[in-house]
XYZ file of C-alpha atoms in Angstrom:
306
model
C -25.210 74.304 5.663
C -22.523 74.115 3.045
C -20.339 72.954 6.471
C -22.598 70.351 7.213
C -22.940 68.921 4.070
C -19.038 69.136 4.268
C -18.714 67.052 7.460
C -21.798 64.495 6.214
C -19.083 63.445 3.188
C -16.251 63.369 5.493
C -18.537 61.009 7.160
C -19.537 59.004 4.848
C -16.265 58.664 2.963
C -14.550 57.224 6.404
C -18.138 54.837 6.538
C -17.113 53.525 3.341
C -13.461 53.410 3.466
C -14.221 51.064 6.835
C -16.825 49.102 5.175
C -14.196 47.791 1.787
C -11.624 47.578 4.588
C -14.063 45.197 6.247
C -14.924 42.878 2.998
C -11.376 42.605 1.751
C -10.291 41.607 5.934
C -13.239 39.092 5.131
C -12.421 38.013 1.855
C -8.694 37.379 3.047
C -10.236 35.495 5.720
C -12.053 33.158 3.440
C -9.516 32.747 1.021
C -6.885 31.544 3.857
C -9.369 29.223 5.144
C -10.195 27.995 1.646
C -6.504 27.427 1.381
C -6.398 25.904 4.945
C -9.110 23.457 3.723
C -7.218 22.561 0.316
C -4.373 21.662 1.936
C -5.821 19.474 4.358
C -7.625 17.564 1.431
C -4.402 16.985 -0.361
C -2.920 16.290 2.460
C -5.523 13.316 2.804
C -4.956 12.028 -0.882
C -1.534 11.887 0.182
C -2.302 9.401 2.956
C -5.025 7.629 0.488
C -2.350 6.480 -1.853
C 0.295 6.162 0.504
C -2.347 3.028 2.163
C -3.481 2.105 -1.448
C 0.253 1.267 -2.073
C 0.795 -0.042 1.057
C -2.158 -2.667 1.252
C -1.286 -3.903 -2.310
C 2.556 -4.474 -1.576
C 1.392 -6.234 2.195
C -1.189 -8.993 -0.104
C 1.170 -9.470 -2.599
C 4.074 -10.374 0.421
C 1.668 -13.295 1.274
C 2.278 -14.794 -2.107
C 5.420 -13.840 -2.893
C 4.390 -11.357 -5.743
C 6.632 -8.194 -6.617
C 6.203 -5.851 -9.844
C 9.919 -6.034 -10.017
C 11.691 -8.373 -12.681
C 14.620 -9.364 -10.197
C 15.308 -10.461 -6.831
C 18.604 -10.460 -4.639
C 19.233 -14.328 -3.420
C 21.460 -15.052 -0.860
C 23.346 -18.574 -1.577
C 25.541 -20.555 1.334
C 29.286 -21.561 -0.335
C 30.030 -24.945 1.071
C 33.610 -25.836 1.620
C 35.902 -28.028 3.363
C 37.839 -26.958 6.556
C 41.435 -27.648 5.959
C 42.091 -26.540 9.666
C 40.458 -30.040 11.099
C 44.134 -31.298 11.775
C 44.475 -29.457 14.603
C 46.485 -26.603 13.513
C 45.150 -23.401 14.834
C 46.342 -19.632 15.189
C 47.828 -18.147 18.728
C 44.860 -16.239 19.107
C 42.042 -19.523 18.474
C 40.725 -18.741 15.212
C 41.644 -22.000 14.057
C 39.509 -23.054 16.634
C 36.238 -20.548 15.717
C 36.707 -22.125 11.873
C 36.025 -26.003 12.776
C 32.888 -27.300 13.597
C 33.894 -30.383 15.203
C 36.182 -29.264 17.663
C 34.590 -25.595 18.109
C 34.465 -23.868 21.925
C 32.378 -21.979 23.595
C 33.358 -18.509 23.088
C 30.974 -16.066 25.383
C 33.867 -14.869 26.709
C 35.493 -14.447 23.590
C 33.980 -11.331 21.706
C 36.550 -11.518 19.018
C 35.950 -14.741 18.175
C 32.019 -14.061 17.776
C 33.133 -11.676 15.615
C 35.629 -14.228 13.312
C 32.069 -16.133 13.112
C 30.333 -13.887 12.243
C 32.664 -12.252 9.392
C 33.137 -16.040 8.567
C 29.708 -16.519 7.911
C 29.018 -13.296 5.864
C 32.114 -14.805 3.711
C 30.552 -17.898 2.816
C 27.390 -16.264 1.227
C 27.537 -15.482 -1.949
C 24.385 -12.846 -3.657
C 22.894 -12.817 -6.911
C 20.184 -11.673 -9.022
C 16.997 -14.167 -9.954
C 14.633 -13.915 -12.163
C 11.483 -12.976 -10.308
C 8.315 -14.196 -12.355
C 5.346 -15.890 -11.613
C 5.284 -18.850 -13.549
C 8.403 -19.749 -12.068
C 6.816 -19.193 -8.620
C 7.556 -21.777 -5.666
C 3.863 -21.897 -4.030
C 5.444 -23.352 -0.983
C 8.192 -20.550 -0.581
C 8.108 -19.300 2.881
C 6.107 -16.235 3.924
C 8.140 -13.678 5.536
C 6.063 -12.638 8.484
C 8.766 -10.976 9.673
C 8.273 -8.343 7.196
C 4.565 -8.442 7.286
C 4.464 -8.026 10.955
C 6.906 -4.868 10.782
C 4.686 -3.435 8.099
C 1.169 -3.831 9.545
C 3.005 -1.872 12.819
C 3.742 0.781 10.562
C 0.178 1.091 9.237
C -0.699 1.994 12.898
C 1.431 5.564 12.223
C -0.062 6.610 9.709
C -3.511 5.872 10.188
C -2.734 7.894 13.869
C -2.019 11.309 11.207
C -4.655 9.939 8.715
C -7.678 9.842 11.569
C -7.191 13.255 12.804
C -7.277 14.584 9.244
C -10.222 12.477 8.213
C -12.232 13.952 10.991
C -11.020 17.665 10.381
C -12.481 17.154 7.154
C -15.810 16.003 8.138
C -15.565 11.775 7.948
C -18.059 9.851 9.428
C -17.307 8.603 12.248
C -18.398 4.782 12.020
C -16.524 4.638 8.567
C -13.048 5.663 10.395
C -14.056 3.371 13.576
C -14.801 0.329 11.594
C -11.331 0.781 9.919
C -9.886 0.714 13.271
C -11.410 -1.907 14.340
C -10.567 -4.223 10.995
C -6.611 -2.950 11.728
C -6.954 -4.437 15.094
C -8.296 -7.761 13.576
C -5.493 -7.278 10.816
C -2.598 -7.537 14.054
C -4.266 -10.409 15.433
C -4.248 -12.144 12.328
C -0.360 -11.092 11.642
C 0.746 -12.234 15.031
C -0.696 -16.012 14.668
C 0.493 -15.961 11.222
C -2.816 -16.540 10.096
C -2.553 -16.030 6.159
C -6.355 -16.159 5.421
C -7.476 -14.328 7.463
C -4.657 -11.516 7.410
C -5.418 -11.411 3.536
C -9.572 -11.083 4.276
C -8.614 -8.421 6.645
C -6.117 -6.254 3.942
C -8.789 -6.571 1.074
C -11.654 -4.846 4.034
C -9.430 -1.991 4.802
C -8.917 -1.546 1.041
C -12.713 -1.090 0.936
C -12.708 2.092 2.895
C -10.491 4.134 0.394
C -12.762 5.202 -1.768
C -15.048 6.212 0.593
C -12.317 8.528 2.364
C -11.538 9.891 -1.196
C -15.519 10.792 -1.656
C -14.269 13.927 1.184
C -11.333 15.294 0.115
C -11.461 15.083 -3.825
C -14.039 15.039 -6.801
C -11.989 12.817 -8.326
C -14.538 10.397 -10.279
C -12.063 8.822 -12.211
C -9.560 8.554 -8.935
C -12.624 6.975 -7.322
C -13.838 3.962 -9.833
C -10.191 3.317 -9.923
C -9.877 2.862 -5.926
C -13.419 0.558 -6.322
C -11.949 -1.541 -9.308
C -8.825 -2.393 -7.377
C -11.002 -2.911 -3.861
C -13.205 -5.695 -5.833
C -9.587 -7.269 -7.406
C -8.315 -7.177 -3.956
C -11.300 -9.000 -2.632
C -11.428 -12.137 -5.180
C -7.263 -11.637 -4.677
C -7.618 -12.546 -1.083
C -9.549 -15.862 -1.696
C -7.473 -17.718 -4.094
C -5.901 -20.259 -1.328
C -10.101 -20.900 -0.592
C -10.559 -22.239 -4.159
C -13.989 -20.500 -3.915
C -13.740 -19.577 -7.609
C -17.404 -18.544 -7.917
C -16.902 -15.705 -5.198
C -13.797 -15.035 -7.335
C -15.272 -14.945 -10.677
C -17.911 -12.933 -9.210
C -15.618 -10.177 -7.835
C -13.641 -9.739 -10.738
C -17.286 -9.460 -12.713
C -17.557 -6.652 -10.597
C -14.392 -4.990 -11.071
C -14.395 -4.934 -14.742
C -18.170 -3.522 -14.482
C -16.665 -0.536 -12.373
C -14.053 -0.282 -14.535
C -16.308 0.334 -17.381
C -17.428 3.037 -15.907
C -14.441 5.350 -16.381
C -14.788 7.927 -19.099
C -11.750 6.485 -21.454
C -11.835 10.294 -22.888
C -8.830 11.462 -20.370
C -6.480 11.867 -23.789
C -3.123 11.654 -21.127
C -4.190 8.220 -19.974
C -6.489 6.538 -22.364
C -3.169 3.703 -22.880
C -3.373 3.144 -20.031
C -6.730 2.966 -19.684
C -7.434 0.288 -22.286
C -4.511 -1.386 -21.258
C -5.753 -2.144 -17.605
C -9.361 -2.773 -19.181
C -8.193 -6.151 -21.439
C -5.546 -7.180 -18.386
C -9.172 -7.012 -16.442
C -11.586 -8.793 -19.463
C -8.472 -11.491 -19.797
C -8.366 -11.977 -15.793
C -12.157 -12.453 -15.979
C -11.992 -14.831 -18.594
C -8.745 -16.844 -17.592
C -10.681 -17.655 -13.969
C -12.813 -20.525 -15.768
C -9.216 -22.840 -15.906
C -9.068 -21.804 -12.054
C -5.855 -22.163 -11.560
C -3.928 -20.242 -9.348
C -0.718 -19.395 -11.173
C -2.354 -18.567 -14.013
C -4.522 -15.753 -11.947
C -1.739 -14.522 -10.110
C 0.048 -14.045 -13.506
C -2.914 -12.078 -14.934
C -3.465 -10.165 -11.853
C 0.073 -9.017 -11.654
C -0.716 -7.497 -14.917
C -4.146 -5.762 -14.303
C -2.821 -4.277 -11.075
C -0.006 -2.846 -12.117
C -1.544 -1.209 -14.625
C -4.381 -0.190 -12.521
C -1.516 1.946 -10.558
C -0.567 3.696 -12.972
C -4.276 5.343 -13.288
């Protein structure tokens, strides 16, 4: 008996020892996919703010708006050609140098190259004041730039899809935003500025939905939404449809209201961005378009630093 009882332990001590080994295989299994899971979130805030920052910078291209207090300007130096007489160097730079008597040189690479070193010479560079009041509405709009950046959005939102759907996105939510970056190109390639701008403040609309599955981030969230309603009235100022506008920024300061202010590290900032929004509100009664673009500026900026 006394062996039996003797084996029964033995028994039930290896029982046991296999059972803890079990949980703790188990709990290290949970724990990695808990981290797996984490990641992936983070890795989807990451791509949030990467296209929060990357829609506001596009709309502001359309109106020549930057956060930054200078700008590099390129200016042409216009000067006389003393080589006109007919003078010229063995090797026909004289010639590359005079517009009235210049060649064709497509055989000549080194004289593309005098041209082209010529012209680079006769540019000078300096640094202007970039503000808004000062703001030439009829400035060109680089679509150029616009066009290289909305490609680029098609990269990222390749990555961003895949993790949206790891993480359990609906599905309609990432289709639509396919669909409105699709209508976005279109827009871009006929240089359609309306239209491109309608389609920029959509897509905005669809951050703070993607943020609802990878963070419980309230603040994060009514931050997203107060910059998506901005966007929106933003996007209509060339329609002069100031009631839509006035209407939108109602609703932005509303959401914005909603943020606790109690966050100690950013409650400057906080009240800051929340009279920027209360004087954008009340400036669009004058409706005039410089003066919103000025107070926008402000709000926005501030609103990215929440």
């Amino acid at each position: 008996d006394k062996l039996v009882m003797t084996k029964l332990n033995f028994f039930k001590k290896i029982i046991t020892t296999l059972i803890i080994i079990s949980i703790l295989f188990g709990l290290t299994g949970c724990g990695k996919k808990q981290d797996e899971e984490d990641l992936k979130k983070e890795k989807v805030m990451e791509e949030i703010e990467y296209l929060d920052t990357k829609f506001i910078s596009l709309m502001n291209l359309f109106n020549n708006i930057s956060f930054t207090n200078y700008k590099v300007v390129s200016e042409e130096i216009k000067s006389e050609n003393k080589n006109s007489s007919g003078s010229s160097s063995e090797d026909g730079e004289g010639e590359e140098l005079s517009t009235d008597n210049q060649k064709d040189s497509g055989d000549n690479e080194s004289g593309v190259e005098d041209k082209s070193n010529n012209e680079e010479k006769n540019k000078t560079f300096k640094l202007s004041e970039n503000n808004i009041l000062s703001l030439n509405s009829k400035e060109n709009i680089n679509w150029d730039e616009i066009k290289s950046n909305v490609e680029n959005l098609y990269t990222i939102w390749a990555t961003t899809t895949i993790d949206l759907k790891s993480l359990g996105t609906n599905n309609s939510d990432i289709l639509e935003f396919s669909n409105e970056l699709d209508k976005l190109s279109e827009a871009v390639k006929s240089e359609d500025k309306q239209k491109s701008l309608e389609s920029l403040a959509k897509l905005y609309t669809f951050l703070p939905k993607y943020m609802d599955v990878c963070a419980q981030d309230e603040m994060g969230k009514r931050v997203l939404q107060t910059k998506s309603y901005l966007l929106n009235a933003y996007s209509m100022t060339d329609t002069d449809n100031w009631e839509y506008i006035k209407e939108e920024i109602g609703k932005s300061r509303k959401e914005f209201e909603m943020i606790n202010d109690n966050v100690e590290s950013k409650k400057v900032n906080i009240d800051r961005a929340y009279l920027f929004l209360r004087d954008l509100e009340n400036g669009v009664e004058k409706k005039d378009k410089t003066m919103f673009f000025l107070k926008y500026k402000n709000a926005i900026q501030e609103l990215n630093m929440l």
